[in-house]
Amino acid sequence: MEFMNALKNRRSHYDIGRAVKISEDKITEIVKEAVKHTPSAFNSQSARIVVLFGKHHDRLWDITMEKLRKVVAPEKFEPTEVKINSFKAGFGTVLFFDDSTTTDGLKAKFPLYSENFGIWAQQANGMVQHSVWVALGQEGLGASLQHYNELIEDAVKQEWTLDKGWKLSAQMPFGNIVSHPGDKEFMDLEERVFVFEK
Ligand SMILES: Cc1cc2nc3c(=O)[nH]c(=O)nc-3n(C[C@H](O)[C@H](O)[C@H](O)COP(=O)(O)O)c2cc1C
């Protein structure tokens, strides 16, 4: 039941803050454990994770704001600014990448599955994202999943001197929960899960 409760507890938290009671080291440890124990195709472990705290977290959202300012019309920028500032209000951000060198290596090594490795890498990356999201939630932290990938990837890799072969797949700002999201609607499970009993 503990696992089910952890799954249920995970939500998209947009109202987050910096009044986090657990240490950066503890958060890092939780992220590492979640990454380590998430499966990947052929045990390829191609997901790469960067955790940004403090001024690094601020810098990420400043970069995102600068990039958006160049592509969003000034008269429409206010809601964008509010949104980016809501992520920046958090305590840190987890960045998710896929190491294309690992994935390309597998394509070359196992040509039979060549077309699948890119898909599997994305699927495994999504699983890592979910593991981290649930694990942060279990520690009482709120997080959401963002995708400013193409817009910020080059600047992010330059800022933190990351491998050029890493492909950015998501950003997860997190922090203490200031207010909880409203209830969400669930589809009827009869329309989603089909069971054939003996
Ligand atoms: C693959 C994927 C992509 C998502 N992309 C975004 C996104 O770009 N921005 C965002 O605010 N939420 C994003 N979400 C969050 C969903 O909107 C959210 O999980 C969904 O509405 C259910 O709400 P909950 O997270 O509170 O359970 C994404 C979720 C998934 C699984």
Short mmCIF file of N, CA and C in Angstrom, two decimals, residues 24-159:
data_model
loop_
_atom_site.label_atom_id
_atom_site.label_comp_id
_atom_site.label_asym_id
_atom_site.label_seq_id
_atom_site.Cartn_x
_atom_site.Cartn_y
_atom_site.Cartn_z
N GLU A 24 19.96 19.69 0.85
CA GLU A 24 20.29 19.45 -0.56
C GLU A 24 20.92 18.06 -0.71
N ASP A 25 21.73 17.66 0.26
CA ASP A 25 22.37 16.34 0.20
C ASP A 25 21.33 15.22 0.21
N LYS A 26 20.33 15.39 1.07
CA LYS A 26 19.28 14.36 1.18
C LYS A 26 18.48 14.29 -0.13
N ILE A 27 18.16 15.44 -0.69
CA ILE A 27 17.42 15.46 -1.95
C ILE A 27 18.25 14.79 -3.05
N THR A 28 19.54 15.10 -3.08
CA THR A 28 20.44 14.51 -4.08
C THR A 28 20.45 12.99 -3.93
N GLU A 29 20.51 12.53 -2.68
CA GLU A 29 20.53 11.09 -2.42
C GLU A 29 19.25 10.41 -2.92
N ILE A 30 18.11 11.07 -2.67
CA ILE A 30 16.82 10.52 -3.10
C ILE A 30 16.77 10.44 -4.63
N VAL A 31 17.23 11.49 -5.28
CA VAL A 31 17.23 11.51 -6.76
C VAL A 31 18.14 10.39 -7.27
N LYS A 32 19.32 10.25 -6.68
CA LYS A 32 20.26 9.20 -7.12
C LYS A 32 19.65 7.81 -6.99
N GLU A 33 19.00 7.55 -5.85
CA GLU A 33 18.40 6.23 -5.63
C GLU A 33 17.28 5.97 -6.64
N ALA A 34 16.47 7.00 -6.89
CA ALA A 34 15.36 6.85 -7.84
C ALA A 34 15.90 6.57 -9.25
N VAL A 35 16.97 7.25 -9.61
CA VAL A 35 17.57 7.06 -10.94
C VAL A 35 18.17 5.66 -11.02
N LYS A 36 18.89 5.28 -9.98
CA LYS A 36 19.60 3.98 -9.98
C LYS A 36 18.66 2.80 -10.15
N HIS A 37 17.49 2.87 -9.50
CA HIS A 37 16.63 1.70 -9.45
C HIS A 37 15.50 1.73 -10.48
N THR A 38 15.60 2.61 -11.46
CA THR A 38 14.62 2.63 -12.55
C THR A 38 15.19 1.83 -13.73
N PRO A 39 14.39 0.94 -14.31
CA PRO A 39 14.93 0.09 -15.38
C PRO A 39 15.13 0.82 -16.70
N SER A 40 15.93 0.20 -17.58
CA SER A 40 16.14 0.75 -18.93
C SER A 40 16.36 -0.41 -19.88
N ALA A 41 16.06 -0.19 -21.16
CA ALA A 41 16.19 -1.25 -22.15
C ALA A 41 17.64 -1.74 -22.21
N PHE A 42 17.83 -3.05 -22.19
CA PHE A 42 19.17 -3.66 -22.22
C PHE A 42 20.03 -3.16 -21.04
N ASN A 43 19.39 -2.67 -20.02
CA ASN A 43 20.08 -2.06 -18.86
C ASN A 43 21.07 -0.98 -19.33
N SER A 44 20.63 -0.23 -20.35
CA SER A 44 21.54 0.73 -21.00
C SER A 44 21.84 1.97 -20.14
N GLN A 45 20.91 2.30 -19.21
CA GLN A 45 21.14 3.41 -18.26
C GLN A 45 21.58 4.69 -18.96
N SER A 46 20.86 5.03 -20.03
CA SER A 46 21.28 6.20 -20.82
C SER A 46 20.74 7.53 -20.27
N ALA A 47 19.87 7.48 -19.27
CA ALA A 47 19.37 8.75 -18.70
C ALA A 47 20.49 9.45 -17.93
N ARG A 48 20.58 10.74 -18.11
CA ARG A 48 21.54 11.57 -17.37
C ARG A 48 20.75 12.65 -16.65
N ILE A 49 21.14 12.90 -15.40
CA ILE A 49 20.37 13.79 -14.55
C ILE A 49 21.26 14.90 -14.00
N VAL A 50 20.74 16.10 -13.99
CA VAL A 50 21.45 17.23 -13.37
C VAL A 50 20.51 17.84 -12.34
N VAL A 51 21.01 18.02 -11.12
CA VAL A 51 20.18 18.65 -10.07
C VAL A 51 20.74 20.05 -9.80
N LEU A 52 19.89 21.03 -9.94
CA LEU A 52 20.30 22.42 -9.74
C LEU A 52 19.66 22.98 -8.47
N PHE A 53 20.50 23.53 -7.61
CA PHE A 53 20.02 24.20 -6.40
C PHE A 53 20.47 25.66 -6.42
N GLY A 54 19.83 26.44 -5.56
CA GLY A 54 20.28 27.81 -5.30
C GLY A 54 20.46 28.65 -6.56
N LYS A 55 21.64 29.25 -6.69
CA LYS A 55 21.87 30.17 -7.82
C LYS A 55 21.80 29.43 -9.17
N HIS A 56 22.09 28.14 -9.16
CA HIS A 56 22.03 27.37 -10.42
C HIS A 56 20.58 27.21 -10.87
N HIS A 57 19.72 26.93 -9.90
CA HIS A 57 18.27 26.82 -10.18
C HIS A 57 17.76 28.18 -10.71
N ASP A 58 18.14 29.25 -10.04
CA ASP A 58 17.71 30.59 -10.49
C ASP A 58 18.18 30.85 -11.92
N ARG A 59 19.43 30.50 -12.18
CA ARG A 59 20.02 30.75 -13.50
C ARG A 59 19.25 30.01 -14.60
N LEU A 60 18.84 28.77 -14.29
CA LEU A 60 18.09 28.00 -15.29
C LEU A 60 16.83 28.75 -15.72
N TRP A 61 16.10 29.26 -14.73
CA TRP A 61 14.83 29.90 -15.07
C TRP A 61 15.05 31.30 -15.64
N ASP A 62 16.19 31.92 -15.31
CA ASP A 62 16.55 33.19 -15.98
C ASP A 62 16.86 32.94 -17.46
N ILE A 63 17.60 31.87 -17.72
CA ILE A 63 17.92 31.50 -19.11
C ILE A 63 16.61 31.26 -19.89
N THR A 64 15.71 30.49 -19.26
CA THR A 64 14.44 30.16 -19.91
C THR A 64 13.65 31.44 -20.21
N MET A 65 13.64 32.34 -19.22
CA MET A 65 12.91 33.62 -19.40
C MET A 65 13.52 34.41 -20.56
N GLU A 66 14.84 34.49 -20.60
CA GLU A 66 15.53 35.24 -21.67
C GLU A 66 15.18 34.65 -23.04
N LYS A 67 15.20 33.33 -23.12
CA LYS A 67 14.91 32.66 -24.40
C LYS A 67 13.46 32.90 -24.82
N LEU A 68 12.55 32.83 -23.85
CA LEU A 68 11.13 33.02 -24.16
C LEU A 68 10.85 34.46 -24.59
N ARG A 69 11.58 35.40 -23.97
CA ARG A 69 11.38 36.81 -24.31
C ARG A 69 11.66 37.08 -25.79
N LYS A 70 12.52 36.23 -26.35
CA LYS A 70 12.88 36.40 -27.77
C LYS A 70 11.83 35.82 -28.71
N VAL A 71 10.99 34.94 -28.22
CA VAL A 71 10.02 34.29 -29.11
C VAL A 71 8.55 34.61 -28.79
N VAL A 72 8.28 35.20 -27.63
CA VAL A 72 6.90 35.55 -27.27
C VAL A 72 6.72 37.06 -27.43
N ALA A 73 5.62 37.46 -28.05
CA ALA A 73 5.35 38.89 -28.27
C ALA A 73 5.28 39.62 -26.93
N PRO A 74 5.87 40.84 -26.83
CA PRO A 74 5.91 41.57 -25.55
C PRO A 74 4.53 41.74 -24.92
N GLU A 75 3.50 42.00 -25.75
CA GLU A 75 2.16 42.22 -25.18
C GLU A 75 1.54 40.94 -24.63
N LYS A 76 2.12 39.79 -25.00
CA LYS A 76 1.60 38.51 -24.48
C LYS A 76 2.53 37.89 -23.44
N PHE A 77 3.55 38.65 -23.04
CA PHE A 77 4.59 38.04 -22.21
C PHE A 77 4.21 37.88 -20.74
N GLU A 78 3.27 38.68 -20.26
CA GLU A 78 3.00 38.66 -18.81
C GLU A 78 2.67 37.27 -18.24
N PRO A 79 1.71 36.53 -18.87
CA PRO A 79 1.43 35.19 -18.30
C PRO A 79 2.65 34.26 -18.35
N THR A 80 3.47 34.43 -19.38
CA THR A 80 4.68 33.61 -19.50
C THR A 80 5.62 33.92 -18.34
N GLU A 81 5.76 35.22 -18.06
CA GLU A 81 6.65 35.67 -16.99
C GLU A 81 6.18 35.13 -15.62
N VAL A 82 4.86 35.19 -15.41
CA VAL A 82 4.29 34.69 -14.15
C VAL A 82 4.58 33.20 -14.00
N LYS A 83 4.40 32.48 -15.11
CA LYS A 83 4.60 31.03 -15.09
C LYS A 83 6.06 30.68 -14.78
N ILE A 84 6.98 31.31 -15.49
CA ILE A 84 8.41 31.01 -15.28
C ILE A 84 8.82 31.38 -13.85
N ASN A 85 8.30 32.50 -13.37
CA ASN A 85 8.62 32.90 -11.99
C ASN A 85 8.06 31.91 -10.97
N SER A 86 6.95 31.24 -11.33
CA SER A 86 6.40 30.25 -10.40
C SER A 86 7.33 29.03 -10.30
N PHE A 87 8.03 28.72 -11.38
CA PHE A 87 9.01 27.61 -11.31
C PHE A 87 10.25 28.07 -10.54
N LYS A 88 10.64 29.31 -10.80
CA LYS A 88 11.83 29.86 -10.14
C LYS A 88 11.60 30.00 -8.63
N ALA A 89 10.36 30.14 -8.23
CA ALA A 89 10.04 30.27 -6.79
C ALA A 89 10.37 29.01 -6.01
N GLY A 90 10.61 27.91 -6.72
CA GLY A 90 10.92 26.64 -6.07
C GLY A 90 12.33 26.60 -5.50
N PHE A 91 12.66 25.42 -4.96
CA PHE A 91 13.93 25.23 -4.24
C PHE A 91 15.03 24.69 -5.16
N GLY A 92 14.62 24.00 -6.21
CA GLY A 92 15.61 23.41 -7.12
C GLY A 92 14.93 22.88 -8.37
N THR A 93 15.74 22.42 -9.31
CA THR A 93 15.20 21.82 -10.54
C THR A 93 16.03 20.61 -10.91
N VAL A 94 15.33 19.55 -11.32
CA VAL A 94 16.02 18.37 -11.85
C VAL A 94 15.90 18.42 -13.37
N LEU A 95 17.04 18.28 -14.05
CA LEU A 95 17.05 18.24 -15.51
C LEU A 95 17.25 16.80 -15.95
N PHE A 96 16.49 16.39 -16.96
CA PHE A 96 16.59 15.02 -17.47
C PHE A 96 17.12 15.05 -18.90
N PHE A 97 18.14 14.24 -19.14
CA PHE A 97 18.74 14.14 -20.48
C PHE A 97 18.81 12.67 -20.87
N ASP A 98 18.99 12.44 -22.19
CA ASP A 98 19.38 11.11 -22.64
C ASP A 98 20.75 11.24 -23.28
N ASP A 99 21.65 10.32 -22.91
CA ASP A 99 23.00 10.32 -23.47
C ASP A 99 22.96 9.63 -24.84
N SER A 100 22.97 10.42 -25.91
CA SER A 100 22.80 9.85 -27.25
C SER A 100 23.98 8.96 -27.64
N THR A 101 25.14 9.14 -27.01
CA THR A 101 26.29 8.28 -27.33
C THR A 101 25.97 6.84 -26.92
N THR A 102 25.37 6.69 -25.73
CA THR A 102 24.97 5.35 -25.27
C THR A 102 23.92 4.76 -26.20
N THR A 103 22.90 5.56 -26.52
CA THR A 103 21.80 5.06 -27.34
C THR A 103 22.29 4.75 -28.76
N ASP A 104 23.14 5.60 -29.34
CA ASP A 104 23.68 5.34 -30.68
C ASP A 104 24.58 4.11 -30.67
N GLY A 105 25.30 3.91 -29.58
CA GLY A 105 26.18 2.74 -29.45
C GLY A 105 25.36 1.45 -29.50
N LEU A 106 24.22 1.46 -28.84
CA LEU A 106 23.35 0.28 -28.84
C LEU A 106 22.77 0.02 -30.23
N LYS A 107 22.43 1.11 -30.92
CA LYS A 107 21.89 0.96 -32.29
C LYS A 107 22.92 0.26 -33.18
N ALA A 108 24.19 0.64 -33.02
CA ALA A 108 25.26 0.05 -33.84
C ALA A 108 25.52 -1.40 -33.43
N LYS A 109 25.42 -1.66 -32.13
CA LYS A 109 25.75 -3.00 -31.62
C LYS A 109 24.65 -4.02 -31.90
N PHE A 110 23.40 -3.54 -31.85
CA PHE A 110 22.27 -4.46 -32.07
C PHE A 110 21.39 -3.92 -33.20
N PRO A 111 21.86 -4.08 -34.46
CA PRO A 111 21.14 -3.47 -35.59
C PRO A 111 19.68 -3.94 -35.71
N LEU A 112 19.42 -5.14 -35.21
CA LEU A 112 18.06 -5.69 -35.28
C LEU A 112 17.06 -4.80 -34.55
N TYR A 113 17.50 -4.19 -33.46
CA TYR A 113 16.62 -3.34 -32.66
C TYR A 113 16.87 -1.85 -32.88
N SER A 114 17.65 -1.57 -33.92
CA SER A 114 18.12 -0.20 -34.14
C SER A 114 17.02 0.86 -34.01
N GLU A 115 15.87 0.57 -34.63
CA GLU A 115 14.79 1.57 -34.62
C GLU A 115 14.17 1.75 -33.24
N ASN A 116 14.34 0.76 -32.38
CA ASN A 116 13.68 0.82 -31.08
C ASN A 116 14.47 1.58 -30.01
N PHE A 117 15.77 1.65 -30.17
CA PHE A 117 16.57 2.18 -29.07
C PHE A 117 16.23 3.63 -28.69
N GLY A 118 15.95 4.44 -29.72
CA GLY A 118 15.57 5.83 -29.44
C GLY A 118 14.26 5.89 -28.66
N ILE A 119 13.31 5.04 -29.07
CA ILE A 119 12.00 5.00 -28.40
C ILE A 119 12.18 4.50 -26.97
N TRP A 120 12.95 3.43 -26.82
CA TRP A 120 13.15 2.87 -25.48
C TRP A 120 13.87 3.86 -24.57
N ALA A 121 14.81 4.59 -25.15
CA ALA A 121 15.54 5.58 -24.34
C ALA A 121 14.57 6.63 -23.81
N GLN A 122 13.64 7.06 -24.67
CA GLN A 122 12.63 8.05 -24.22
C GLN A 122 11.71 7.45 -23.17
N GLN A 123 11.32 6.19 -23.39
CA GLN A 123 10.43 5.55 -22.42
C GLN A 123 11.13 5.42 -21.07
N ALA A 124 12.38 4.98 -21.12
CA ALA A 124 13.14 4.82 -19.87
C ALA A 124 13.34 6.18 -19.18
N ASN A 125 13.54 7.21 -20.00
CA ASN A 125 13.70 8.55 -19.43
C ASN A 125 12.42 8.97 -18.72
N GLY A 126 11.28 8.67 -19.34
CA GLY A 126 9.99 8.98 -18.72
C GLY A 126 9.82 8.23 -17.40
N MET A 127 10.31 7.00 -17.38
CA MET A 127 10.22 6.22 -16.13
C MET A 127 11.08 6.84 -15.04
N VAL A 128 12.27 7.30 -15.43
CA VAL A 128 13.14 7.97 -14.45
C VAL A 128 12.46 9.22 -13.92
N GLN A 129 11.84 9.97 -14.84
CA GLN A 129 11.15 11.20 -14.43
C GLN A 129 10.06 10.87 -13.41
N HIS A 130 9.31 9.81 -13.69
CA HIS A 130 8.24 9.42 -12.77
C HIS A 130 8.81 8.99 -11.42
N SER A 131 9.87 8.19 -11.46
CA SER A 131 10.48 7.73 -10.20
C SER A 131 10.91 8.92 -9.34
N VAL A 132 11.57 9.88 -9.97
CA VAL A 132 12.06 11.05 -9.22
C VAL A 132 10.88 11.86 -8.69
N TRP A 133 9.88 12.02 -9.52
CA TRP A 133 8.68 12.80 -9.16
C TRP A 133 8.00 12.18 -7.94
N VAL A 134 7.82 10.85 -7.97
CA VAL A 134 7.17 10.14 -6.85
C VAL A 134 8.06 10.20 -5.60
N ALA A 135 9.36 10.02 -5.81
CA ALA A 135 10.29 10.01 -4.66
C ALA A 135 10.33 11.38 -3.98
N LEU A 136 10.33 12.44 -4.77
CA LEU A 136 10.30 13.79 -4.18
C LEU A 136 8.99 13.99 -3.42
N GLY A 137 7.91 13.50 -4.00
CA GLY A 137 6.59 13.61 -3.36
C GLY A 137 6.55 12.91 -2.02
N GLN A 138 7.25 11.77 -1.94
CA GLN A 138 7.26 11.02 -0.68
C GLN A 138 7.96 11.78 0.43
N GLU A 139 8.85 12.68 0.03
CA GLU A 139 9.56 13.51 1.02
C GLU A 139 8.79 14.79 1.33
N GLY A 140 7.57 14.87 0.78
CA GLY A 140 6.73 16.04 1.05
C GLY A 140 6.99 17.21 0.12
N LEU A 141 7.79 16.96 -0.94
CA LEU A 141 8.08 18.05 -1.89
C LEU A 141 7.09 18.02 -3.05
N GLY A 142 6.80 19.19 -3.59
CA GLY A 142 5.93 19.29 -4.76
C GLY A 142 6.78 19.56 -5.99
N ALA A 143 6.40 18.98 -7.14
CA ALA A 143 7.18 19.17 -8.37
C ALA A 143 6.24 19.17 -9.56
N SER A 144 6.72 19.68 -10.68
CA SER A 144 5.97 19.57 -11.94
C SER A 144 6.95 19.24 -13.05
N LEU A 145 6.38 18.90 -14.20
CA LEU A 145 7.21 18.47 -15.34
C LEU A 145 7.09 19.50 -16.46
N GLN A 146 8.22 20.05 -16.86
CA GLN A 146 8.22 21.10 -17.90
C GLN A 146 9.08 20.72 -19.09
N HIS A 147 8.76 21.33 -20.25
CA HIS A 147 9.46 20.98 -21.50
C HIS A 147 9.84 22.22 -22.30
N TYR A 148 10.92 22.84 -21.90
CA TYR A 148 11.45 23.97 -22.69
C TYR A 148 12.70 23.50 -23.45
N ASN A 149 12.68 22.22 -23.79
CA ASN A 149 13.88 21.53 -24.26
C ASN A 149 14.67 22.22 -25.37
N GLU A 150 14.06 22.32 -26.56
CA GLU A 150 14.78 22.86 -27.73
C GLU A 150 15.21 24.30 -27.49
N LEU A 151 14.34 25.02 -26.78
CA LEU A 151 14.60 26.44 -26.53
C LEU A 151 15.86 26.68 -25.69
N ILE A 152 16.09 25.81 -24.73
CA ILE A 152 17.17 26.10 -23.75
C ILE A 152 18.34 25.12 -23.79
N GLU A 153 18.21 24.04 -24.58
CA GLU A 153 19.21 22.96 -24.49
C GLU A 153 20.65 23.45 -24.68
N ASP A 154 20.90 24.19 -25.73
CA ASP A 154 22.28 24.63 -26.00
C ASP A 154 22.81 25.52 -24.88
N ALA A 155 21.97 26.46 -24.45
CA ALA A 155 22.40 27.39 -23.39
C ALA A 155 22.66 26.64 -22.08
N VAL A 156 21.83 25.65 -21.79
CA VAL A 156 22.00 24.86 -20.56
C VAL A 156 23.31 24.08 -20.61
N LYS A 157 23.57 23.46 -21.76
CA LYS A 157 24.80 22.65 -21.88
C LYS A 157 26.04 23.54 -21.77
N GLN A 158 25.91 24.73 -22.31
CA GLN A 158 27.03 25.68 -22.23
C GLN A 158 27.24 26.17 -20.79
N GLU A 159 26.13 26.53 -20.14
CA GLU A 159 26.21 27.09 -18.78
C GLU A 159 26.85 26.13 -17.79
#
